[in-house]
mmCIF file of C-alpha atoms and ligand atoms in Angstrom:
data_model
loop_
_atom_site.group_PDB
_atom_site.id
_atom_site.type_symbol
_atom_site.label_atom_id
_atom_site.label_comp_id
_atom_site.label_asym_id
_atom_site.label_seq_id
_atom_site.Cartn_x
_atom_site.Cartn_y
_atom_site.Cartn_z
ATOM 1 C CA UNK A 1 43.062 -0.742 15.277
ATOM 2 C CA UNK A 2 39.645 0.109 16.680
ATOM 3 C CA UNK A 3 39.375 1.063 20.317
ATOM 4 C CA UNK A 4 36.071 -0.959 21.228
ATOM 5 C CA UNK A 5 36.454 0.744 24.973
ATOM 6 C CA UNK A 6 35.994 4.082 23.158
ATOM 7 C CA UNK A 7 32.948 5.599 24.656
ATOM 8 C CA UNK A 8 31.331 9.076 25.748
ATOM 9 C CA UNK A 9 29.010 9.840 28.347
ATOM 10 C CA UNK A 10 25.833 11.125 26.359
ATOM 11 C CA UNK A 11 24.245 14.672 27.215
ATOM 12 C CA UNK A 12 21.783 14.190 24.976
ATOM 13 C CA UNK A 13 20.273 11.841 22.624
ATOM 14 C CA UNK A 14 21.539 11.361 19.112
ATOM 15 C CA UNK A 15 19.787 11.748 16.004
ATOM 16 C CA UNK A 16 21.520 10.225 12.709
ATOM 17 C CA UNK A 17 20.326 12.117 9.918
ATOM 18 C CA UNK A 18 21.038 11.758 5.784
ATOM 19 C CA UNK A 19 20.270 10.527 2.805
ATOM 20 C CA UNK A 20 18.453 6.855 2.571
ATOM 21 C CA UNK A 21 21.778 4.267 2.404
ATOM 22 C CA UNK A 22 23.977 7.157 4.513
ATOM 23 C CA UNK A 23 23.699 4.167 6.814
ATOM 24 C CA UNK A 24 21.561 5.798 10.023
ATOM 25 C CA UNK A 25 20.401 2.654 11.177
ATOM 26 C CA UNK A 26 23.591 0.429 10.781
ATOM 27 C CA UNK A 27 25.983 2.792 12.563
ATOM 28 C CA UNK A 28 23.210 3.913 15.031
ATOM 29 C CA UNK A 29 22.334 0.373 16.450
ATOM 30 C CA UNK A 30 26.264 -0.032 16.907
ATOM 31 C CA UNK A 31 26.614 3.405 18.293
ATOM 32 C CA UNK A 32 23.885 2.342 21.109
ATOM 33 C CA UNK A 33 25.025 -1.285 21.350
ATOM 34 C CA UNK A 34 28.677 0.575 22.106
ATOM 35 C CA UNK A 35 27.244 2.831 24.453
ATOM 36 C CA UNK A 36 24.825 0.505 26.235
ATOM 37 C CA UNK A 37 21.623 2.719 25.946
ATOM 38 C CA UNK A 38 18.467 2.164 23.732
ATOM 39 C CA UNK A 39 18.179 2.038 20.072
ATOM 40 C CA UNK A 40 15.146 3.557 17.887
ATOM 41 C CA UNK A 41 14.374 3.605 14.719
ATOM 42 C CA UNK A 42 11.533 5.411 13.605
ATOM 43 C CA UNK A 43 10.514 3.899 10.856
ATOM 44 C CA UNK A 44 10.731 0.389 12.433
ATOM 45 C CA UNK A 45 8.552 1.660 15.745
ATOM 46 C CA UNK A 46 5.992 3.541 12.916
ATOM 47 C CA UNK A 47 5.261 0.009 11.008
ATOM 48 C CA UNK A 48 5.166 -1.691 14.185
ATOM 49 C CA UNK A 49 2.529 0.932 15.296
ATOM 50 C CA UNK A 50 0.551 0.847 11.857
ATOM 51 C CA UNK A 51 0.990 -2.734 11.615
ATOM 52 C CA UNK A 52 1.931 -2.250 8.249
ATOM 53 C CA UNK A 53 4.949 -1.127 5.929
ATOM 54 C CA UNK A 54 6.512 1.628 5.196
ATOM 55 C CA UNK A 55 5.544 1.531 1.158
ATOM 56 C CA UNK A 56 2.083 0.818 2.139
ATOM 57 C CA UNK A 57 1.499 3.630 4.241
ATOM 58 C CA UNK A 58 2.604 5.636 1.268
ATOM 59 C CA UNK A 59 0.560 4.078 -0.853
ATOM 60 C CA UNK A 60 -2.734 3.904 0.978
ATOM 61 C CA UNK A 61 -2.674 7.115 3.307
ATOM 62 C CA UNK A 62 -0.128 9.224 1.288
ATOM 63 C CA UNK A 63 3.406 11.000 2.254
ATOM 64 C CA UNK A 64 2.086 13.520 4.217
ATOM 65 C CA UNK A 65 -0.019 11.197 6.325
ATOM 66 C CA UNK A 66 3.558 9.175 7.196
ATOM 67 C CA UNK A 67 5.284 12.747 8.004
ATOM 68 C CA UNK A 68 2.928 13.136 10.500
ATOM 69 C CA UNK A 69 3.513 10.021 12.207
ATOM 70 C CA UNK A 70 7.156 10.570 11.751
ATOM 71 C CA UNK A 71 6.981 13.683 13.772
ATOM 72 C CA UNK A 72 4.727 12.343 16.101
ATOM 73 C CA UNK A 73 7.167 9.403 16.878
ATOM 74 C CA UNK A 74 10.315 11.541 16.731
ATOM 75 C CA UNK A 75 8.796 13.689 19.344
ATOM 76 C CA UNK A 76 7.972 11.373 21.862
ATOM 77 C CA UNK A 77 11.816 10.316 21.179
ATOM 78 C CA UNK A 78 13.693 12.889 21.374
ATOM 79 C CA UNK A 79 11.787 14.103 24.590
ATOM 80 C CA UNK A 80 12.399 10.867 26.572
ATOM 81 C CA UNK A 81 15.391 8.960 28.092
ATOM 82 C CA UNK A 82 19.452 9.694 26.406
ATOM 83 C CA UNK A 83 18.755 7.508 23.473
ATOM 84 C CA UNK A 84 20.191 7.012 19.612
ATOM 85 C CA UNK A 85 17.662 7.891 16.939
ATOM 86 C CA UNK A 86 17.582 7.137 13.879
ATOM 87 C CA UNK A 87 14.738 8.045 11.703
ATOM 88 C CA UNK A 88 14.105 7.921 7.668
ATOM 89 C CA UNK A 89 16.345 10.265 5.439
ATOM 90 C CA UNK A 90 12.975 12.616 4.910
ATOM 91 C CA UNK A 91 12.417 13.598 8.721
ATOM 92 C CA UNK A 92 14.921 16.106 9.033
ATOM 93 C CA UNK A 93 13.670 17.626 5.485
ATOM 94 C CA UNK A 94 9.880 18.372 7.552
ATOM 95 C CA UNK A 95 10.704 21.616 8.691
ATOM 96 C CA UNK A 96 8.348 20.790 11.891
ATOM 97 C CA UNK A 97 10.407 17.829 12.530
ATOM 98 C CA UNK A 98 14.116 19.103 11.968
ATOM 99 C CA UNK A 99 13.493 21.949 14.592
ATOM 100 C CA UNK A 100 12.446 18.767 17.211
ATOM 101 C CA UNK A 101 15.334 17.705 16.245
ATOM 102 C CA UNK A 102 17.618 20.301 16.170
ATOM 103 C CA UNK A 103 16.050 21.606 19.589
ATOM 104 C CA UNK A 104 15.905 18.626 21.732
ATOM 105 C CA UNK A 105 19.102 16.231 20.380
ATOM 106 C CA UNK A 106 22.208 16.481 18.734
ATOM 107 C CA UNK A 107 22.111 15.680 15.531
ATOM 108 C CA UNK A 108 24.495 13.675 13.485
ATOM 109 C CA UNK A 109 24.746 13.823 9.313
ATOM 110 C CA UNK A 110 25.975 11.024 7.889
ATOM 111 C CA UNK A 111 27.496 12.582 4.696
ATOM 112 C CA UNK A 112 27.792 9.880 2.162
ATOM 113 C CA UNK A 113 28.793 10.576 -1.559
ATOM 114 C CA UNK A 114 26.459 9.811 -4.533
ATOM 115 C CA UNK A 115 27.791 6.802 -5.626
ATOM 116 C CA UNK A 116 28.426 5.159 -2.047
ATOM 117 C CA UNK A 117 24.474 5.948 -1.504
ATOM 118 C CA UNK A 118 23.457 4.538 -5.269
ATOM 119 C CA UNK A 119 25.327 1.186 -4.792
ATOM 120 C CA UNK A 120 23.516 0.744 -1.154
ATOM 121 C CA UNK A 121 19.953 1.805 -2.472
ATOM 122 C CA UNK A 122 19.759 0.224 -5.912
ATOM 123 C CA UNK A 123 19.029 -3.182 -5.338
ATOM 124 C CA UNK A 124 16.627 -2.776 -2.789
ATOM 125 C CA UNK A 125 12.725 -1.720 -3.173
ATOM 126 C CA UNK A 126 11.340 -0.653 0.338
ATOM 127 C CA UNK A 127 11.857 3.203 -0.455
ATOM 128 C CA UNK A 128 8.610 4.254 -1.965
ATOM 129 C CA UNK A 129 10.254 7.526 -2.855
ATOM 130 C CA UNK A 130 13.016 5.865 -5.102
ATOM 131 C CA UNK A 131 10.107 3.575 -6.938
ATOM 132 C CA UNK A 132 8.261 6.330 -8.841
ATOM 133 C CA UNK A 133 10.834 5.675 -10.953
ATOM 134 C CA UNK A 134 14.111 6.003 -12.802
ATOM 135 C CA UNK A 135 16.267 5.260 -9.012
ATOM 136 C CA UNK A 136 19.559 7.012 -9.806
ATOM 137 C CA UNK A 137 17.808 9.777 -10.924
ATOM 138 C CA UNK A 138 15.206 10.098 -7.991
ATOM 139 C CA UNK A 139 18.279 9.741 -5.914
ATOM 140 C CA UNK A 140 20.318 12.574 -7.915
ATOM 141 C CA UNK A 141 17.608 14.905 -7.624
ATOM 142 C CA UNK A 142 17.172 14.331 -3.953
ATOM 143 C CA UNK A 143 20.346 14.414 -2.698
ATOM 144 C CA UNK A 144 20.786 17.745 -4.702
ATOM 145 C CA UNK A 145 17.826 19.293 -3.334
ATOM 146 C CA UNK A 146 18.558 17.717 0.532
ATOM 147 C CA UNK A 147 22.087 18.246 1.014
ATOM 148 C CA UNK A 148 21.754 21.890 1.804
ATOM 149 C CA UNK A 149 19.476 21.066 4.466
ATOM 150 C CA UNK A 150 21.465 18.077 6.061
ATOM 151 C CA UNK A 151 24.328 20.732 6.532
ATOM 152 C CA UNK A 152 22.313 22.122 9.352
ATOM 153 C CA UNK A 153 23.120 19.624 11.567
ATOM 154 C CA UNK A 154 24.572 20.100 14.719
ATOM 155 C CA UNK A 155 27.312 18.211 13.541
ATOM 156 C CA UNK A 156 28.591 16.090 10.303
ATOM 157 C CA UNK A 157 30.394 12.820 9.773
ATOM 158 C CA UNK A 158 31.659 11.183 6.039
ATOM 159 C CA UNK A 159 30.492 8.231 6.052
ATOM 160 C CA UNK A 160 32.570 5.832 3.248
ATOM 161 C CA UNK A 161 32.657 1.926 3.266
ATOM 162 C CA UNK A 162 35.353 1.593 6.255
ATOM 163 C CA UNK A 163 34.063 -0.786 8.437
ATOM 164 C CA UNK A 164 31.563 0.130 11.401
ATOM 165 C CA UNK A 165 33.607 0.053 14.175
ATOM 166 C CA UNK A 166 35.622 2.682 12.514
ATOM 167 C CA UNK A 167 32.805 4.883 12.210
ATOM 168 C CA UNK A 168 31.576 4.158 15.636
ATOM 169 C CA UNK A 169 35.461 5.371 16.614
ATOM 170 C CA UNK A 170 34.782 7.998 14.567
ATOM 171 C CA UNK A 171 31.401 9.382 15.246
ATOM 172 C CA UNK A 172 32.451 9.157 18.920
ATOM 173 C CA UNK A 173 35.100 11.568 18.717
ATOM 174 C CA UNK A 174 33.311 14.000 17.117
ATOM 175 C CA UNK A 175 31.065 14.111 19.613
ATOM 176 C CA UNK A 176 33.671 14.216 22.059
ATOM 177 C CA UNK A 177 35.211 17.529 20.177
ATOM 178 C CA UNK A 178 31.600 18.628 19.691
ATOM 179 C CA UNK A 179 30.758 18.674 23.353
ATOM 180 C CA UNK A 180 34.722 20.439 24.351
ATOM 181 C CA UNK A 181 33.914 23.064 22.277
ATOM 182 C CA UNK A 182 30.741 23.980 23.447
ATOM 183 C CA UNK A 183 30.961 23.158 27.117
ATOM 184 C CA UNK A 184 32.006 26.784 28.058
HETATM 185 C C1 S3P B 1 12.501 8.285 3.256
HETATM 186 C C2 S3P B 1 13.473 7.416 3.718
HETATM 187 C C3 S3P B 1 13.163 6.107 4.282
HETATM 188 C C4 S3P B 1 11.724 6.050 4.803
HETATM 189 C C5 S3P B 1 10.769 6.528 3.782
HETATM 190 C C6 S3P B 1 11.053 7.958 3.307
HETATM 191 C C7 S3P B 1 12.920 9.600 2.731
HETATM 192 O O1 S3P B 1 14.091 5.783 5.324
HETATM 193 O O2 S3P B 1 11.581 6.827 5.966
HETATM 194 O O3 S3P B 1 10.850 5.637 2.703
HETATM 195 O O4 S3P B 1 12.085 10.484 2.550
HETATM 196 O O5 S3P B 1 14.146 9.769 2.498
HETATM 197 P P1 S3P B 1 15.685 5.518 5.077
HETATM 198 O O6 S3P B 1 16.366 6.840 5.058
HETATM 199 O O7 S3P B 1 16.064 4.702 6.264
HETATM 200 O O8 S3P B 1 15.784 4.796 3.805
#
């Protein structure tokens, strides 16, 4: 059984990072919902911003035009109020962005295996990066070349297809051991 009254006293806000489909957004609403403190997601607050999608940004201003935003927006996160973050699977790769990150938050990887991250991307087209063409192997090739880098994060979670509550539970006590170790 779950233990919905399972919660932790934040020290500081939470960034999910991983692999588009790792499931940042789904697990980091809950997480917040759980812990009764604010939700972002960056890429929702960027095309509210922009007025515009995601895929269109990419298309009309370019990738390194939405990085920038990206940062800009995970900045002014991770500096405010105890919060949950969860930005786009590329954020943490922008060397500017992962040291915000890894400076001002504690950051979570949500370490999801190939397959579990194929079946949750494939049928869906609002990842420009996984439309320039073959997906699987867009998704091979960047999971290959990202995983090294998701490894720096302060701290790493599997995440499989057990339900969410599970992987709140879950995520919640590694924080909890997290925190114990490093309080000294
Ligand atoms: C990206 C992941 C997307 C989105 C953009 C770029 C990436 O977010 O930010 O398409 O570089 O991995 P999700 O990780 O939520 O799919």
């Amino acid at each position: 059984m779950w233990d919905e009254d399972k919660i932790i006293d934040l020290k500081k806000t939470i960034v999910f990072v991983g692999m588009p489909g790792c499931g940042k957004s789904a697990i980091g609403k809950r997480l917040a919902e759980r812990l009764g403190i604010p939700f972002h997601d960056s890429d929702a607050m960027i095309e509210k911003d922009q007025g515009c999608k995601i895929t269109s940004i990419f298309e009309e201003k370019g990738e390194d035009y939405f990085r920038q935003l990206e940062k800009n927006t995970i900045n002014k996160l991770v500096s405010g109020e105890v919060c949950i973050v969860s930005p786009g699977g590329g954020a943490f790769i922008d060397l500017d962005t992962r040291k915000l990150i890894q400076d001002k938050s504690l950051s979570i990887w949500l370490n999801a295996s190939y397959d579990i991250l194929l079946e949750r991307v494939k049928s869906k087209n609002t990842r420009p990066l996984l439309e320039r063409g073959d997906k699987a192997e867009i998704l091979r090739e960047l999971f290959d070349t990202r995983l090294p880098i998701y490894e720096e994060a302060h701290l790493e979670v599997q995440s499989t297809n057990i339900p969410h509550h599970y992987m709140i539970d879950y995520v919640i006590d590694s924080i909890d051991k997290y925190n114990k170790e490093h309080e000294q």
